Coordinates of C-alpha atoms and ligand atoms in Angstrom, one line a residue:
M1 CA -103.1 31.6 128.8
N2 CA -102.6 30.8 132.5
V3 CA -103.7 27.1 132.2
D4 CA -102.1 23.7 132.4
Q5 CA -104.0 21.6 129.9
S6 CA -102.9 18.3 131.6
E7 CA -104.8 19.6 134.7
I8 CA -107.9 20.3 132.7
A9 CA -107.7 16.9 131.1
K10 CA -107.4 15.2 134.5
F11 CA -110.7 16.9 135.7
S12 CA -112.4 16.3 132.3
A13 CA -111.7 12.6 132.5
L14 CA -113.4 12.3 135.9
A15 CA -116.2 14.8 135.2
H16 CA -119.0 12.3 134.7
R17 CA -118.5 11.2 138.3
W18 CA -118.6 14.7 139.8
W19 CA -121.9 14.4 141.6
D20 CA -121.4 10.8 142.8
P21 CA -120.8 11.4 146.5
N22 CA -118.7 8.2 146.7
S23 CA -116.4 9.2 143.7
E24 CA -113.1 11.0 143.6
F25 CA -115.1 14.1 144.4
K26 CA -116.2 12.7 147.8
P27 CA -113.8 15.1 149.7
L28 CA -115.4 18.1 147.9
H29 CA -118.9 16.9 148.8
A30 CA -117.8 16.4 152.4
I31 CA -116.2 19.9 152.8
N32 CA -118.9 21.8 150.9
P33 CA -121.3 22.5 153.8
L34 CA -118.4 23.5 156.0
R35 CA -116.9 26.0 153.5
L36 CA -120.4 27.3 152.6
D37 CA -121.1 28.0 156.3
W38 CA -117.7 29.8 156.6
I39 CA -118.5 32.0 153.6
K40 CA -121.9 32.8 155.1
S41 CA -120.2 33.8 158.4
F42 CA -118.7 36.8 156.4
V43 CA -121.5 37.6 153.9
D44 CA -125.2 37.2 153.5
L45 CA -125.3 35.6 150.0
N46 CA -129.0 36.3 149.4
G47 CA -129.3 38.7 146.5
K48 CA -125.5 39.0 146.0
K49 CA -123.8 38.7 142.7
V50 CA -121.3 35.8 143.0
L51 CA -118.6 34.4 140.8
D52 CA -117.1 31.0 141.4
V53 CA -113.7 30.6 139.6
G54 CA -112.7 27.0 138.8
C55 CA -116.2 25.8 139.6
G56 CA -115.8 22.3 138.1
G57 CA -119.0 20.3 138.3
G58 CA -120.5 23.0 140.4
I59 CA -120.6 21.6 144.0
L60 CA -119.8 25.0 145.5
A61 CA -121.4 27.2 142.8
E62 CA -124.8 25.4 143.0
S63 CA -124.9 25.6 146.8
I64 CA -124.2 29.4 146.6
A65 CA -127.0 29.8 144.0
Q66 CA -129.3 27.8 146.3
S67 CA -128.4 30.3 149.1
G68 CA -130.1 33.0 147.0
A69 CA -127.2 34.5 145.1
D70 CA -127.1 35.5 141.4
T71 CA -124.3 33.0 140.6
C72 CA -122.0 32.4 137.7
G73 CA -119.4 29.6 137.7
I74 CA -116.4 29.6 135.3
D75 CA -114.0 26.8 134.5
L76 CA -111.9 25.7 131.5
S77 CA -113.1 22.1 131.5
E78 CA -116.0 21.9 129.0
K79 CA -116.9 18.5 130.3
A80 CA -117.1 19.6 133.9
L81 CA -119.2 22.6 132.9
K82 CA -121.6 20.3 131.0
V83 CA -122.0 18.2 134.1
A84 CA -122.6 21.3 136.2
E85 CA -125.3 22.5 133.8
L86 CA -127.0 19.2 133.7
H87 CA -127.0 18.9 137.5
A88 CA -128.4 22.4 137.9
L89 CA -131.2 21.5 135.5
E90 CA -131.9 18.3 137.4
V91 CA -132.2 20.0 140.8
G92 CA -133.8 23.2 139.4
A93 CA -130.9 25.4 140.5
N94 CA -130.7 28.8 138.8
L95 CA -127.2 29.8 137.8
T96 CA -125.0 30.3 134.8
Y97 CA -121.8 28.6 133.7
R98 CA -119.2 29.8 131.3
S99 CA -116.0 28.5 129.8
I100 CA -113.6 31.4 130.3
S101 CA -110.5 32.1 132.3
A102 CA -110.6 34.4 135.3
E103 CA -108.1 36.7 133.6
A104 CA -110.3 37.0 130.4
L105 CA -113.5 37.6 132.4
A106 CA -111.7 40.3 134.5
E107 CA -111.2 42.2 131.2
E108 CA -114.9 41.8 130.3
E109 CA -116.5 42.3 133.7
P110 CA -114.3 44.3 136.1
E111 CA -115.7 45.1 139.5
Q112 CA -119.0 43.4 138.8
Y113 CA -119.2 40.8 141.6
D114 CA -120.0 41.2 145.3
V115 CA -118.3 37.9 146.1
V116 CA -115.7 35.9 144.3
T117 CA -114.8 32.4 145.4
C118 CA -111.9 30.3 144.1
M119 CA -111.6 27.0 145.9
E120 CA -109.2 24.0 145.4
M121 CA -108.1 25.5 142.1
L122 CA -105.0 27.6 142.6
E123 CA -102.8 24.5 143.2
H124 CA -103.7 23.4 139.6
V125 CA -102.6 26.6 137.7
P126 CA -99.2 27.7 136.5
N127 CA -99.5 31.2 137.9
P128 CA -101.8 31.3 140.9
A129 CA -100.9 35.0 141.7
S130 CA -102.4 36.0 138.3
V131 CA -105.7 34.2 139.2
V132 CA -105.8 36.0 142.6
Q133 CA -105.1 39.3 140.7
A134 CA -108.0 38.6 138.3
C135 CA -110.4 37.6 141.1
A136 CA -109.5 41.0 142.8
K137 CA -110.3 42.8 139.6
L138 CA -113.6 41.0 139.2
C139 CA -114.7 42.0 142.7
K140 CA -116.5 45.3 143.5
P141 CA -114.7 47.6 145.9
G142 CA -115.8 46.5 149.4
G143 CA -116.6 43.0 148.1
T144 CA -115.4 39.8 149.7
L145 CA -113.2 37.0 148.2
F146 CA -112.6 33.5 149.3
F147 CA -109.7 31.3 148.3
S148 CA -108.8 27.8 149.4
T149 CA -105.9 25.6 148.5
L150 CA -103.4 23.0 149.9
N151 CA -100.4 24.1 152.1
R152 CA -96.9 23.1 151.1
S153 CA -95.9 21.5 154.3
P154 CA -94.6 18.0 155.3
K155 CA -98.0 17.2 156.8
S156 CA -99.8 18.1 153.6
Y157 CA -97.4 15.8 151.7
L158 CA -98.3 13.1 154.1
F159 CA -102.0 13.7 154.2
A160 CA -103.0 15.1 150.8
I161 CA -100.7 13.0 148.7
I162 CA -99.5 9.8 150.5
G163 CA -102.7 9.5 152.6
A164 CA -105.4 10.6 150.2
E165 CA -103.9 9.2 146.9
Y166 CA -101.8 6.2 148.0
I167 CA -103.2 4.8 151.3
L168 CA -106.9 5.8 151.5
R169 CA -107.2 6.2 147.7
L170 CA -109.7 9.0 148.1
L171 CA -108.1 10.6 145.0
P172 CA -106.5 9.2 141.9
K173 CA -102.7 9.1 142.0
G174 CA -101.3 12.3 140.5
T175 CA -104.3 14.4 141.4
H176 CA -102.0 16.8 143.3
E177 CA -98.4 18.0 142.7
Y178 CA -96.7 18.9 145.9
A179 CA -94.5 21.6 144.3
K180 CA -97.7 23.5 143.3
F181 CA -99.0 23.6 146.8
I182 CA -99.2 27.2 148.3
K183 CA -98.1 28.3 151.7
P184 CA -100.5 30.6 153.6
S185 CA -97.8 33.2 153.6
E186 CA -97.6 33.0 149.8
L187 CA -101.3 33.2 149.3
V188 CA -101.6 36.2 151.7
A189 CA -98.7 37.8 149.7
F190 CA -100.7 37.3 146.4
T191 CA -103.8 38.9 148.0
R192 CA -101.7 41.8 149.3
Q193 CA -100.2 42.3 145.8
A194 CA -103.7 42.5 144.5
D195 CA -104.6 45.2 147.1
L196 CA -106.8 42.9 149.1
E197 CA -107.0 42.8 152.9
M198 CA -107.0 39.4 154.6
I199 CA -110.0 39.2 157.0
G200 CA -109.9 35.5 158.0
I201 CA -108.1 32.2 157.7
K202 CA -109.4 28.7 158.5
G203 CA -108.0 25.2 158.3
M204 CA -109.9 22.2 157.0
S205 CA -108.8 18.9 158.5
Y206 CA -109.8 15.3 157.8
N207 CA -109.7 12.7 160.4
P208 CA -109.1 9.4 158.6
L209 CA -110.3 7.3 161.6
S210 CA -113.7 9.0 162.0
Q211 CA -113.8 10.0 158.4
V212 CA -115.0 13.4 159.4
Y213 CA -113.9 16.8 158.0
S214 CA -113.8 19.8 160.3
L215 CA -112.8 23.4 160.3
G216 CA -110.3 24.7 162.8
D217 CA -107.0 26.4 163.4
D218 CA -104.8 23.8 161.7
V219 CA -103.8 25.2 158.3
D220 CA -101.1 22.6 157.7
V221 CA -103.0 20.8 155.0
N222 CA -106.1 22.4 153.5
Y223 CA -107.0 26.0 154.3
M224 CA -109.2 28.9 153.2
I225 CA -108.6 32.6 153.2
A226 CA -111.2 35.4 153.3
A227 CA -110.2 38.8 151.9
R228 CA -111.8 42.2 151.4
K229 CA -111.3 44.5 148.5
Ligands
SAH1 N1 -113.8 24.7 142.9 C1 -114.5 23.5 142.8 C2 -113.7 22.4 141.9 C3 -112.3 22.2 142.3 S1 -111.5 21.1 141.2 C4 -114.8 22.9 144.1 O1 -114.0 23.2 145.1 O2 -115.7 22.2 144.3 C5 -110.4 22.2 140.3 C6 -111.1 22.8 139.2 O3 -110.2 23.8 138.6 C7 -111.4 21.8 138.0 O4 -112.7 21.9 137.6 C8 -110.4 22.3 136.9 O5 -111.0 22.1 135.6 C9 -110.3 23.8 137.2 N2 -109.2 24.5 136.6 C10 -107.9 24.1 136.6 N3 -107.1 25.0 136.0 C11 -108.0 26.0 135.6 C12 -107.8 27.3 135.0 N4 -106.6 27.7 134.6 N5 -108.9 28.1 134.8 C13 -110.1 27.7 135.2 N6 -110.3 26.5 135.9 C14 -109.3 25.7 136.1

């Protein structure tokens, strides 16, 4: 299976803090409204069937469900999925969670989803191209896909590892491995190999002084890609 168990263990160990906005997951809470808005600038989520791959504790999946989509989140961390389910119960969000890989679900439910999202997950798997391929298979023809990850650039080494893990301590040391970061050209190549057409790219930046995240043209660190099948 295309999974690194040490990555799953890392996220499982932190899972109980997933919804604490001041925890290790603070950056995901901070970027969530921005990435949700970006998704909505391409598709009206209301009434759509959406799959969130590598959903973790459900920060993005839940917000997609609350936008009116029939949503399913998948992950391989049982602990994160439990936390996601509990949180959805607490806030009355209506969505389902499953412990299954994207590749296995693609065999079960090909071309079932209007929208497939896969955010901040590709840099944690051994074979990201295979996940992109599975996401493409899960998506209906004409459907839209969104991927986000960390670029492999000197700036991302400085910001995402040295800055976030060692200086600001936003993330635990060892959260990210530089060698697994993915250049936009590589991610676009994965989407092209999966017969997807790239329809948008956006950078996400963090200003450590103002502590504000924003979307823009700078894709040196964190970035998202939108693609159409
Ligand atoms: N997408 C969520 C969570 C990102 S954290 C968000 O952006 O808010 C990365 C998640 O990927 C973790 O929950 C981890 O368990 C999951 N993950 C890592 N490898 C995976 C794999 N091979 N299959 C499914 N999920 C995986």
